[in-house]
Structures are given as C-alpha cells and as structure tokens.
C-alpha cells in the first residue's frame, strides 16, 4: 500500500470527523456519554489489529513479536496521551464550530515540527520552518473577527475555552504522534503486534476513565456498561467508525512514513471540511 493512498484516505476521514461529531450533538450538547466513544473506537482498533495479526502469523509464522514487559510497557505512554486527546476533541467541539476546530487543528504541524526537532533529532529546512511560522500566523489571524458595526465584546470569534482546548489538542496530538513513531521504528516488530499492544492499553485506560466518572458521580446513572449505548444514533456509530479507521491509518503512516506526512494529510482536509460543513 502506497503512503500517498493512505494519506488521501486519511484526509477524507479526518475532514469528516469534526462534522460527524458536531452532527451527533443535539442543541449543542451530547445526548450520549462521549467518553464511551473513544473506548469503543479503541476496542474496534484492537479487534481489527488482532485479526490482521492472526492472519499475518498464519501466512508468516516467523512474524516478529517482542513480548518482554520492558518493551510492552513503552506503549502505556502514548495510550494515556491518546486517551486525553480523544476526550479533549469532544470537549473542544462544544465551544467552537467545525471550521474553527479544523483551522486550529493545523497547529499540529507547528507542534509536530518542534517535537520532531527536539525528540527525533530530525532537521527541517528553512523553507519548512517558514511554512510552519506562516501557518501559525494564519491560524491566529483567521480567528480575529472584524467588529464593524456589531458589538465587539471579544476580539476572537469563539470562546477562549475553545481555543485553549484546541491548542491542548494540537500539543497532545503531536506528542502522541512523535512518541508513537519513535516506538514503531525503534524495533522490527510486526505493525499489527505493535497496534495490539497500543490499543490494549487504550481500551484499559478508557475503561478506567469511565469508572472514574462513575465514582465521581456516585453511580447516579448506574455503571457505565449498563448505559454505554444510551443516546446513540447512526451518526454516533459513524463517529466511532471514523475514529477507529483514522487511528489504524495513522499507525500505518507512523510505521512506514512519518508524522510530517500525517500532518500534511490533516492540512489538506481543511478545504473539503469547510465545503461539507457549509452544506451540513
């Protein structure tokens, strides 16, 4: 499979992610527990990766699988980061519209470029650094509204909480991406085995997050597994499928391309996303 085909498919999926998440809301609020969505998405990725690993081992019994705990435990860190990132995404979309969400998502290129240089010791050309700076400036200025004759209580077009969450999401995405790429290229293990480790921890930590929410609410609504599908609609299931498929494609790019390709694919999604959000 060619990286540019994966990047194109990733562009399509991510351009619809914000729109689907917004469409799953009712009057600006989620009718379901959005913490269950990342859990089911992680479970979906784990099942698919396990099936692909099983098929790979049948074809190639010598498939490399490192099972030492000192290697497996390294996947705990990106799983925790992705846990926070997935939940921050849902919170961000309660404050900003899909276009603003996507524009702020381009900050991932800025944070990824910086982390690339610090942690992976990858050198970027001056032209790329100039592009990163221009992107940061463009993202900021696009959110400054012209007051004109309207009331101008705030300089920005969305609540400050939305921008703070958007920046946090960009930082978490870049950190998780760079760290995961480091792990996947550090050894020669099967991609599917690496995914199984990553998504197993993802399922565990998302379950723990849901249990913590239950304890904090005093189990007023009962345990999370008894209401996991409450308020779900077809759009909610599409969000889960979208998140799961996106994660699988990203892991492929991490293994055989790099984070720069991933964030460039995310940048290309802006135009189709704006057009789709206009109609939906």
PDB file of C-alpha atoms in Angstrom:
ATOM      1  CA  UNK A   1       0.000   0.000   0.000  1.00  0.00           C
ATOM      2  CA  UNK A   2       1.442   3.369  -1.042  1.00  0.00           C
ATOM      3  CA  UNK A   3       1.754   6.105   1.575  1.00  0.00           C
ATOM      4  CA  UNK A   4       0.046   8.705  -0.621  1.00  0.00           C
ATOM      5  CA  UNK A   5      -3.048   6.495  -0.959  1.00  0.00           C
ATOM      6  CA  UNK A   6      -3.189   6.136   2.835  1.00  0.00           C
ATOM      7  CA  UNK A   7      -2.677   9.898   3.221  1.00  0.00           C
ATOM      8  CA  UNK A   8      -5.543  10.607   0.797  1.00  0.00           C
ATOM      9  CA  UNK A   9      -7.881   8.237   2.623  1.00  0.00           C
ATOM     10  CA  UNK A  10      -6.812   9.758   5.943  1.00  0.00           C
ATOM     11  CA  UNK A  11      -7.647  13.211   4.565  1.00  0.00           C
ATOM     12  CA  UNK A  12     -11.179  12.083   3.704  1.00  0.00           C
ATOM     13  CA  UNK A  13     -11.772  10.530   7.125  1.00  0.00           C
ATOM     14  CA  UNK A  14     -10.365  13.399   9.165  1.00  0.00           C
ATOM     15  CA  UNK A  15     -12.193  16.040   7.110  1.00  0.00           C
ATOM     16  CA  UNK A  16     -15.482  14.438   8.118  1.00  0.00           C
ATOM     17  CA  UNK A  17     -14.518  13.811  11.749  1.00  0.00           C
ATOM     18  CA  UNK A  18     -15.436  17.224  13.137  1.00  0.00           C
ATOM     19  CA  UNK A  19     -18.634  17.388  11.079  1.00  0.00           C
ATOM     20  CA  UNK A  20     -19.841  13.961  12.238  1.00  0.00           C
ATOM     21  CA  UNK A  21     -19.057  14.782  15.861  1.00  0.00           C
ATOM     22  CA  UNK A  22     -20.992  18.052  15.622  1.00  0.00           C
ATOM     23  CA  UNK A  23     -23.923  16.321  13.877  1.00  0.00           C
ATOM     24  CA  UNK A  24     -24.069  13.796  16.725  1.00  0.00           C
ATOM     25  CA  UNK A  25     -24.911  16.648  19.130  1.00  0.00           C
ATOM     26  CA  UNK A  26     -28.416  17.828  19.952  1.00  0.00           C
ATOM     27  CA  UNK A  27     -28.820  21.585  20.547  1.00  0.00           C
ATOM     28  CA  UNK A  28     -25.101  21.931  21.104  1.00  0.00           C
ATOM     29  CA  UNK A  29     -24.895  19.102  23.653  1.00  0.00           C
ATOM     30  CA  UNK A  30     -24.089  15.392  23.535  1.00  0.00           C
ATOM     31  CA  UNK A  31     -27.070  13.150  24.273  1.00  0.00           C
ATOM     32  CA  UNK A  32     -24.669  10.304  24.989  1.00  0.00           C
ATOM     33  CA  UNK A  33     -21.652   9.887  27.233  1.00  0.00           C
ATOM     34  CA  UNK A  34     -18.878  10.931  24.832  1.00  0.00           C
ATOM     35  CA  UNK A  35     -16.335   9.074  26.975  1.00  0.00           C
ATOM     36  CA  UNK A  36     -17.763   5.823  25.613  1.00  0.00           C
ATOM     37  CA  UNK A  37     -16.930   6.774  22.015  1.00  0.00           C
ATOM     38  CA  UNK A  38     -13.093   6.650  22.366  1.00  0.00           C
ATOM     39  CA  UNK A  39     -13.487   3.392  24.317  1.00  0.00           C
ATOM     40  CA  UNK A  40     -15.472   1.735  21.513  1.00  0.00           C
ATOM     41  CA  UNK A  41     -13.116   3.186  18.890  1.00  0.00           C
ATOM     42  CA  UNK A  42     -10.120   1.684  20.732  1.00  0.00           C
ATOM     43  CA  UNK A  43     -11.947  -1.635  21.034  1.00  0.00           C
ATOM     44  CA  UNK A  44     -12.683  -1.575  17.289  1.00  0.00           C
ATOM     45  CA  UNK A  45      -8.996  -0.932  16.501  1.00  0.00           C
ATOM     46  CA  UNK A  46      -7.929  -3.715  18.864  1.00  0.00           C
ATOM     47  CA  UNK A  47     -10.258  -6.260  17.227  1.00  0.00           C
ATOM     48  CA  UNK A  48      -9.178  -5.313  13.689  1.00  0.00           C
ATOM     49  CA  UNK A  49      -5.468  -5.359  14.596  1.00  0.00           C
ATOM     50  CA  UNK A  50      -5.833  -8.730  16.345  1.00  0.00           C
ATOM     51  CA  UNK A  51      -7.497 -10.246  13.277  1.00  0.00           C
ATOM     52  CA  UNK A  52      -4.824  -8.843  10.968  1.00  0.00           C
ATOM     53  CA  UNK A  53      -2.082 -10.152  13.285  1.00  0.00           C
ATOM     54  CA  UNK A  54      -3.704 -13.603  13.329  1.00  0.00           C
ATOM     55  CA  UNK A  55      -3.835 -13.619   9.528  1.00  0.00           C
ATOM     56  CA  UNK A  56      -0.240 -12.437   9.261  1.00  0.00           C
ATOM     57  CA  UNK A  57       1.005 -15.190  11.593  1.00  0.00           C
ATOM     58  CA  UNK A  58      -0.802 -17.828   9.579  1.00  0.00           C
ATOM     59  CA  UNK A  59       0.942 -16.652   6.415  1.00  0.00           C
ATOM     60  CA  UNK A  60       4.262 -15.859   8.069  1.00  0.00           C
ATOM     61  CA  UNK A  61       4.784 -17.909  11.277  1.00  0.00           C
ATOM     62  CA  UNK A  62       8.123 -16.173  11.929  1.00  0.00           C
ATOM     63  CA  UNK A  63       6.402 -12.803  12.465  1.00  0.00           C
ATOM     64  CA  UNK A  64       8.465 -10.833  14.977  1.00  0.00           C
ATOM     65  CA  UNK A  65       6.668 -10.227  18.299  1.00  0.00           C
ATOM     66  CA  UNK A  66       8.603  -8.890  21.270  1.00  0.00           C
ATOM     67  CA  UNK A  67       6.763  -9.860  24.456  1.00  0.00           C
ATOM     68  CA  UNK A  68       9.162  -8.662  27.179  1.00  0.00           C
ATOM     69  CA  UNK A  69       7.471  -6.304  29.644  1.00  0.00           C
ATOM     70  CA  UNK A  70      10.236  -3.709  29.285  1.00  0.00           C
ATOM     71  CA  UNK A  71       9.205  -3.383  25.643  1.00  0.00           C
ATOM     72  CA  UNK A  72       5.429  -3.700  26.081  1.00  0.00           C
ATOM     73  CA  UNK A  73       5.267  -1.072  28.852  1.00  0.00           C
ATOM     74  CA  UNK A  74       6.539   1.609  26.460  1.00  0.00           C
ATOM     75  CA  UNK A  75       3.110   1.635  24.810  1.00  0.00           C
ATOM     76  CA  UNK A  76       1.489   2.816  28.047  1.00  0.00           C
ATOM     77  CA  UNK A  77       2.604   6.427  27.492  1.00  0.00           C
ATOM     78  CA  UNK A  78       1.054   7.034  24.034  1.00  0.00           C
ATOM     79  CA  UNK A  79      -2.127   5.239  25.159  1.00  0.00           C
ATOM     80  CA  UNK A  80      -2.554   7.691  28.028  1.00  0.00           C
ATOM     81  CA  UNK A  81      -1.846  10.675  25.765  1.00  0.00           C
ATOM     82  CA  UNK A  82      -4.373   9.472  23.173  1.00  0.00           C
ATOM     83  CA  UNK A  83      -6.911   8.987  25.986  1.00  0.00           C
ATOM     84  CA  UNK A  84      -6.696  12.666  26.927  1.00  0.00           C
ATOM     85  CA  UNK A  85      -6.523  13.807  23.298  1.00  0.00           C
ATOM     86  CA  UNK A  86      -9.672  11.952  22.203  1.00  0.00           C
ATOM     87  CA  UNK A  87     -11.708  13.365  25.084  1.00  0.00           C
ATOM     88  CA  UNK A  88     -10.344  16.896  24.564  1.00  0.00           C
ATOM     89  CA  UNK A  89     -11.538  16.730  20.936  1.00  0.00           C
ATOM     90  CA  UNK A  90     -15.147  16.236  22.042  1.00  0.00           C
ATOM     91  CA  UNK A  91     -14.895  18.999  24.620  1.00  0.00           C
ATOM     92  CA  UNK A  92     -13.430  21.422  22.058  1.00  0.00           C
ATOM     93  CA  UNK A  93     -16.340  20.953  19.659  1.00  0.00           C
ATOM     94  CA  UNK A  94     -18.784  22.130  22.325  1.00  0.00           C
ATOM     95  CA  UNK A  95     -17.147  25.583  22.170  1.00  0.00           C
ATOM     96  CA  UNK A  96     -16.137  26.044  18.516  1.00  0.00           C
ATOM     97  CA  UNK A  97     -17.628  25.225  15.125  1.00  0.00           C
ATOM     98  CA  UNK A  98     -16.133  22.634  12.791  1.00  0.00           C
ATOM     99  CA  UNK A  99     -14.290  25.166  10.630  1.00  0.00           C
ATOM    100  CA  UNK A 100     -12.581  26.751  13.647  1.00  0.00           C
ATOM    101  CA  UNK A 101     -11.799  23.289  15.025  1.00  0.00           C
ATOM    102  CA  UNK A 102     -10.138  22.293  11.763  1.00  0.00           C
ATOM    103  CA  UNK A 103      -8.155  25.519  11.452  1.00  0.00           C
ATOM    104  CA  UNK A 104      -6.810  25.128  14.988  1.00  0.00           C
ATOM    105  CA  UNK A 105      -6.040  21.519  14.192  1.00  0.00           C
ATOM    106  CA  UNK A 106      -3.431  22.799  11.739  1.00  0.00           C
ATOM    107  CA  UNK A 107      -1.383  23.828  14.762  1.00  0.00           C
ATOM    108  CA  UNK A 108      -0.441  20.131  14.918  1.00  0.00           C
ATOM    109  CA  UNK A 109       2.065  20.891  12.174  1.00  0.00           C
ATOM    110  CA  UNK A 110       3.707  23.540  14.352  1.00  0.00           C
ATOM    111  CA  UNK A 111       3.938  21.343  17.442  1.00  0.00           C
ATOM    112  CA  UNK A 112       4.962  18.285  15.396  1.00  0.00           C
ATOM    113  CA  UNK A 113       7.774  20.218  13.686  1.00  0.00           C
ATOM    114  CA  UNK A 114       9.120  21.375  17.046  1.00  0.00           C
ATOM    115  CA  UNK A 115       8.898  17.926  18.653  1.00  0.00           C
ATOM    116  CA  UNK A 116      10.440  16.359  15.542  1.00  0.00           C
ATOM    117  CA  UNK A 117      13.490  18.526  16.076  1.00  0.00           C
ATOM    118  CA  UNK A 118      13.712  18.046  19.860  1.00  0.00           C
ATOM    119  CA  UNK A 119      12.988  14.344  20.313  1.00  0.00           C
ATOM    120  CA  UNK A 120      13.712  12.669  16.964  1.00  0.00           C
ATOM    121  CA  UNK A 121      16.620  14.971  16.054  1.00  0.00           C
ATOM    122  CA  UNK A 122      15.100  15.469  12.601  1.00  0.00           C
ATOM    123  CA  UNK A 123      16.299  18.617  10.855  1.00  0.00           C
ATOM    124  CA  UNK A 124      13.753  20.671   8.945  1.00  0.00           C
ATOM    125  CA  UNK A 125      14.768  23.009   6.145  1.00  0.00           C
ATOM    126  CA  UNK A 126      14.441  26.776   6.497  1.00  0.00           C
ATOM    127  CA  UNK A 127      11.601  26.674   3.976  1.00  0.00           C
ATOM    128  CA  UNK A 128       9.661  24.230   6.143  1.00  0.00           C
ATOM    129  CA  UNK A 129      10.222  26.364   9.254  1.00  0.00           C
ATOM    130  CA  UNK A 130       8.959  29.389   7.340  1.00  0.00           C
ATOM    131  CA  UNK A 131       5.858  27.426   6.337  1.00  0.00           C
ATOM    132  CA  UNK A 132       5.286  26.418   9.977  1.00  0.00           C
ATOM    133  CA  UNK A 133       5.541  30.034  11.159  1.00  0.00           C
ATOM    134  CA  UNK A 134       3.170  31.243   8.416  1.00  0.00           C
ATOM    135  CA  UNK A 135       0.708  28.511   9.326  1.00  0.00           C
ATOM    136  CA  UNK A 136       0.732  29.589  12.983  1.00  0.00           C
ATOM    137  CA  UNK A 137       0.167  33.215  11.989  1.00  0.00           C
ATOM    138  CA  UNK A 138      -2.609  32.266   9.573  1.00  0.00           C
ATOM    139  CA  UNK A 139      -4.357  30.132  12.190  1.00  0.00           C
ATOM    140  CA  UNK A 140      -4.308  33.015  14.672  1.00  0.00           C
ATOM    141  CA  UNK A 141      -5.411  35.787  12.321  1.00  0.00           C
ATOM    142  CA  UNK A 142      -8.231  33.682  10.863  1.00  0.00           C
ATOM    143  CA  UNK A 143      -9.904  33.738  14.267  1.00  0.00           C
ATOM    144  CA  UNK A 144      -9.811  37.527  14.735  1.00  0.00           C
ATOM    145  CA  UNK A 145     -13.207  38.937  13.853  1.00  0.00           C
ATOM    146  CA  UNK A 146     -13.870  42.274  12.269  1.00  0.00           C
ATOM    147  CA  UNK A 147     -16.157  44.143  14.630  1.00  0.00           C
ATOM    148  CA  UNK A 148     -17.604  46.651  12.138  1.00  0.00           C
ATOM    149  CA  UNK A 149     -20.961  47.840  13.385  1.00  0.00           C
ATOM    150  CA  UNK A 150     -21.515  44.793  15.577  1.00  0.00           C
ATOM    151  CA  UNK A 151     -20.785  44.588  19.268  1.00  0.00           C
ATOM    152  CA  UNK A 152     -17.197  43.627  19.920  1.00  0.00           C
ATOM    153  CA  UNK A 153     -17.044  42.199  23.440  1.00  0.00           C
ATOM    154  CA  UNK A 154     -14.283  39.832  22.372  1.00  0.00           C
ATOM    155  CA  UNK A 155     -11.636  40.076  19.691  1.00  0.00           C
ATOM    156  CA  UNK A 156     -11.987  36.394  18.816  1.00  0.00           C
ATOM    157  CA  UNK A 157     -14.853  34.598  17.104  1.00  0.00           C
ATOM    158  CA  UNK A 158     -15.179  31.770  19.664  1.00  0.00           C
ATOM    159  CA  UNK A 159     -14.953  31.439  23.475  1.00  0.00           C
ATOM    160  CA  UNK A 160     -11.422  31.418  24.886  1.00  0.00           C
ATOM    161  CA  UNK A 161     -12.062  27.950  26.380  1.00  0.00           C
ATOM    162  CA  UNK A 162     -12.399  26.562  22.864  1.00  0.00           C
ATOM    163  CA  UNK A 163      -9.037  27.998  21.812  1.00  0.00           C
ATOM    164  CA  UNK A 164      -7.295  26.698  24.925  1.00  0.00           C
ATOM    165  CA  UNK A 165      -8.705  23.214  24.355  1.00  0.00           C
ATOM    166  CA  UNK A 166      -7.794  23.416  20.660  1.00  0.00           C
ATOM    167  CA  UNK A 167      -4.183  24.273  21.474  1.00  0.00           C
ATOM    168  CA  UNK A 168      -4.065  21.490  24.064  1.00  0.00           C
ATOM    169  CA  UNK A 169      -5.457  19.052  21.484  1.00  0.00           C
ATOM    170  CA  UNK A 170      -2.770  20.062  18.969  1.00  0.00           C
ATOM    171  CA  UNK A 171       0.003  19.585  21.542  1.00  0.00           C
ATOM    172  CA  UNK A 172      -1.318  16.200  22.686  1.00  0.00           C
ATOM    173  CA  UNK A 173      -1.736  15.010  19.098  1.00  0.00           C
ATOM    174  CA  UNK A 174       1.819  15.965  18.165  1.00  0.00           C
ATOM    175  CA  UNK A 175       3.315  14.472  21.332  1.00  0.00           C
ATOM    176  CA  UNK A 176       1.451  11.185  20.904  1.00  0.00           C
ATOM    177  CA  UNK A 177       2.318  11.033  17.199  1.00  0.00           C
ATOM    178  CA  UNK A 178       6.031  11.675  17.600  1.00  0.00           C
ATOM    179  CA  UNK A 179       6.362   9.269  20.534  1.00  0.00           C
ATOM    180  CA  UNK A 180       4.414   6.534  18.718  1.00  0.00           C
ATOM    181  CA  UNK A 181       6.566   6.934  15.609  1.00  0.00           C
ATOM    182  CA  UNK A 182       9.665   6.608  17.789  1.00  0.00           C
ATOM    183  CA  UNK A 183       8.346   3.350  19.284  1.00  0.00           C
ATOM    184  CA  UNK A 184       7.229   1.827  15.994  1.00  0.00           C
ATOM    185  CA  UNK A 185      10.516   2.481  14.253  1.00  0.00           C
ATOM    186  CA  UNK A 186      12.628   1.512  17.244  1.00  0.00           C
ATOM    187  CA  UNK A 187      12.188  -2.227  16.625  1.00  0.00           C
ATOM    188  CA  UNK A 188      11.220  -4.549  13.804  1.00  0.00           C
ATOM    189  CA  UNK A 189       8.088  -5.982  15.393  1.00  0.00           C
ATOM    190  CA  UNK A 190       5.013  -6.570  13.280  1.00  0.00           C
ATOM    191  CA  UNK A 191       2.904  -3.420  12.845  1.00  0.00           C
ATOM    192  CA  UNK A 192      -0.184  -5.365  13.904  1.00  0.00           C
ATOM    193  CA  UNK A 193       1.510  -6.613  17.079  1.00  0.00           C
ATOM    194  CA  UNK A 194       2.530  -3.066  17.945  1.00  0.00           C
ATOM    195  CA  UNK A 195      -1.050  -1.960  17.349  1.00  0.00           C
ATOM    196  CA  UNK A 196      -2.400  -4.724  19.578  1.00  0.00           C
ATOM    197  CA  UNK A 197      -0.193  -3.530  22.429  1.00  0.00           C
ATOM    198  CA  UNK A 198      -1.110   0.127  21.904  1.00  0.00           C
ATOM    199  CA  UNK A 199      -4.850  -0.462  21.624  1.00  0.00           C
ATOM    200  CA  UNK A 200      -4.981  -2.944  24.516  1.00  0.00           C
ATOM    201  CA  UNK A 201      -3.716  -0.219  26.828  1.00  0.00           C
ATOM    202  CA  UNK A 202      -6.087   2.204  25.108  1.00  0.00           C
ATOM    203  CA  UNK A 203      -9.076   0.010  25.965  1.00  0.00           C
ATOM    204  CA  UNK A 204      -7.899  -0.431  29.567  1.00  0.00           C
ATOM    205  CA  UNK A 205      -7.323   3.279  30.209  1.00  0.00           C
ATOM    206  CA  UNK A 206     -10.610   4.304  28.597  1.00  0.00           C
ATOM    207  CA  UNK A 207     -12.425   1.795  30.808  1.00  0.00           C
ATOM    208  CA  UNK A 208     -10.630   3.260  33.818  1.00  0.00           C
ATOM    209  CA  UNK A 209     -11.685   6.753  32.764  1.00  0.00           C
ATOM    210  CA  UNK A 210     -15.341   5.698  32.580  1.00  0.00           C
ATOM    211  CA  UNK A 211     -15.112   4.066  36.015  1.00  0.00           C
ATOM    212  CA  UNK A 212     -13.612   7.228  37.498  1.00  0.00           C
ATOM    213  CA  UNK A 213     -16.538   9.217  36.081  1.00  0.00           C
ATOM    214  CA  UNK A 214     -18.941   6.765  37.736  1.00  0.00           C
ATOM    215  CA  UNK A 215     -17.227   7.117  41.115  1.00  0.00           C
ATOM    216  CA  UNK A 216     -17.220  10.917  40.835  1.00  0.00           C
ATOM    217  CA  UNK A 217     -20.982  10.928  40.145  1.00  0.00           C
ATOM    218  CA  UNK A 218     -21.701   8.409  42.896  1.00  0.00           C
ATOM    219  CA  UNK A 219     -23.067   5.922  40.347  1.00  0.00           C
ATOM    220  CA  UNK A 220     -26.191   8.081  39.996  1.00  0.00           C
ATOM    221  CA  UNK A 221     -26.815   6.766  36.498  1.00  0.00           C
ATOM    222  CA  UNK A 222     -25.562   3.267  37.212  1.00  0.00           C
ATOM    223  CA  UNK A 223     -22.313   1.686  35.951  1.00  0.00           C
ATOM    224  CA  UNK A 224     -21.102   2.835  32.555  1.00  0.00           C
ATOM    225  CA  UNK A 225     -21.542  -0.559  30.873  1.00  0.00           C
ATOM    226  CA  UNK A 226     -25.286  -0.541  31.659  1.00  0.00           C
ATOM    227  CA  UNK A 227     -25.826   2.697  29.698  1.00  0.00           C
ATOM    228  CA  UNK A 228     -22.999   2.538  27.199  1.00  0.00           C
ATOM    229  CA  UNK A 229     -25.306   2.915  24.162  1.00  0.00           C
ATOM    230  CA  UNK A 230     -27.762   5.387  25.702  1.00  0.00           C
ATOM    231  CA  UNK A 231     -28.424   8.309  23.378  1.00  0.00           C
ATOM    232  CA  UNK A 232     -26.577   6.711  20.482  1.00  0.00           C
ATOM    233  CA  UNK A 233     -27.662   7.393  16.908  1.00  0.00           C
ATOM    234  CA  UNK A 234     -26.414   6.329  13.493  1.00  0.00           C
ATOM    235  CA  UNK A 235     -24.186   9.433  13.465  1.00  0.00           C
ATOM    236  CA  UNK A 236     -22.595   8.383  16.768  1.00  0.00           C
ATOM    237  CA  UNK A 237     -21.695   4.997  15.289  1.00  0.00           C
ATOM    238  CA  UNK A 238     -20.234   6.765  12.270  1.00  0.00           C
ATOM    239  CA  UNK A 239     -18.058   8.834  14.644  1.00  0.00           C
ATOM    240  CA  UNK A 240     -16.781   5.617  16.266  1.00  0.00           C
ATOM    241  CA  UNK A 241     -16.036   4.005  12.903  1.00  0.00           C
ATOM    242  CA  UNK A 242     -14.333   7.201  11.741  1.00  0.00           C
ATOM    243  CA  UNK A 243     -12.122   7.453  14.842  1.00  0.00           C
ATOM    244  CA  UNK A 244     -11.201   3.777  14.674  1.00  0.00           C
ATOM    245  CA  UNK A 245     -10.355   3.784  10.967  1.00  0.00           C
ATOM    246  CA  UNK A 246      -8.362   7.010  11.310  1.00  0.00           C
ATOM    247  CA  UNK A 247      -6.283   5.508  14.123  1.00  0.00           C
ATOM    248  CA  UNK A 248      -5.452   2.420  12.061  1.00  0.00           C
ATOM    249  CA  UNK A 249      -4.348   4.515   9.076  1.00  0.00           C
ATOM    250  CA  UNK A 250      -2.255   6.796  11.288  1.00  0.00           C
ATOM    251  CA  UNK A 251      -0.429   3.791  12.754  1.00  0.00           C
ATOM    252  CA  UNK A 252       0.432   2.623   9.218  1.00  0.00           C
ATOM    253  CA  UNK A 253       1.882   6.052   8.378  1.00  0.00           C
ATOM    254  CA  UNK A 254       3.869   6.052  11.628  1.00  0.00           C
ATOM    255  CA  UNK A 255       5.471   2.740  10.700  1.00  0.00           C
ATOM    256  CA  UNK A 256       6.199   3.295   7.012  1.00  0.00           C
ATOM    257  CA  UNK A 257       6.212   7.084   6.526  1.00  0.00           C
ATOM    258  CA  UNK A 258       6.403   9.747   9.253  1.00  0.00           C
ATOM    259  CA  UNK A 259       4.467  12.353  11.213  1.00  0.00           C
ATOM    260  CA  UNK A 260       5.124  15.090   8.666  1.00  0.00           C
ATOM    261  CA  UNK A 261       3.179  13.100   6.052  1.00  0.00           C
ATOM    262  CA  UNK A 262       0.395  12.636   8.599  1.00  0.00           C
ATOM    263  CA  UNK A 263       0.035  16.315   9.478  1.00  0.00           C
ATOM    264  CA  UNK A 264       0.237  17.313   5.796  1.00  0.00           C
ATOM    265  CA  UNK A 265      -2.733  14.992   5.188  1.00  0.00           C
ATOM    266  CA  UNK A 266      -4.507  16.759   8.055  1.00  0.00           C
ATOM    267  CA  UNK A 267      -3.815  20.120   6.396  1.00  0.00           C
ATOM    268  CA  UNK A 268      -5.354  19.039   3.081  1.00  0.00           C
ATOM    269  CA  UNK A 269      -8.591  18.207   4.868  1.00  0.00           C
ATOM    270  CA  UNK A 270      -9.447  21.874   5.565  1.00  0.00           C
ATOM    271  CA  UNK A 271     -10.989  22.724   2.166  1.00  0.00           C
ATOM    272  CA  UNK A 272     -13.334  19.698   1.844  1.00  0.00           C
ATOM    273  CA  UNK A 273     -14.281  20.064   5.526  1.00  0.00           C
ATOM    274  CA  UNK A 274     -15.311  23.718   5.081  1.00  0.00           C
ATOM    275  CA  UNK A 275     -17.371  22.840   1.990  1.00  0.00           C
ATOM    276  CA  UNK A 276     -19.076  19.904   3.719  1.00  0.00           C
ATOM    277  CA  UNK A 277     -19.785  21.910   6.892  1.00  0.00           C
ATOM    278  CA  UNK A 278     -21.450  24.608   4.770  1.00  0.00           C
ATOM    279  CA  UNK A 279     -23.985  22.095   3.433  1.00  0.00           C
ATOM    280  CA  UNK A 280     -24.485  20.106   6.652  1.00  0.00           C
TER     281      UNK A 280
END
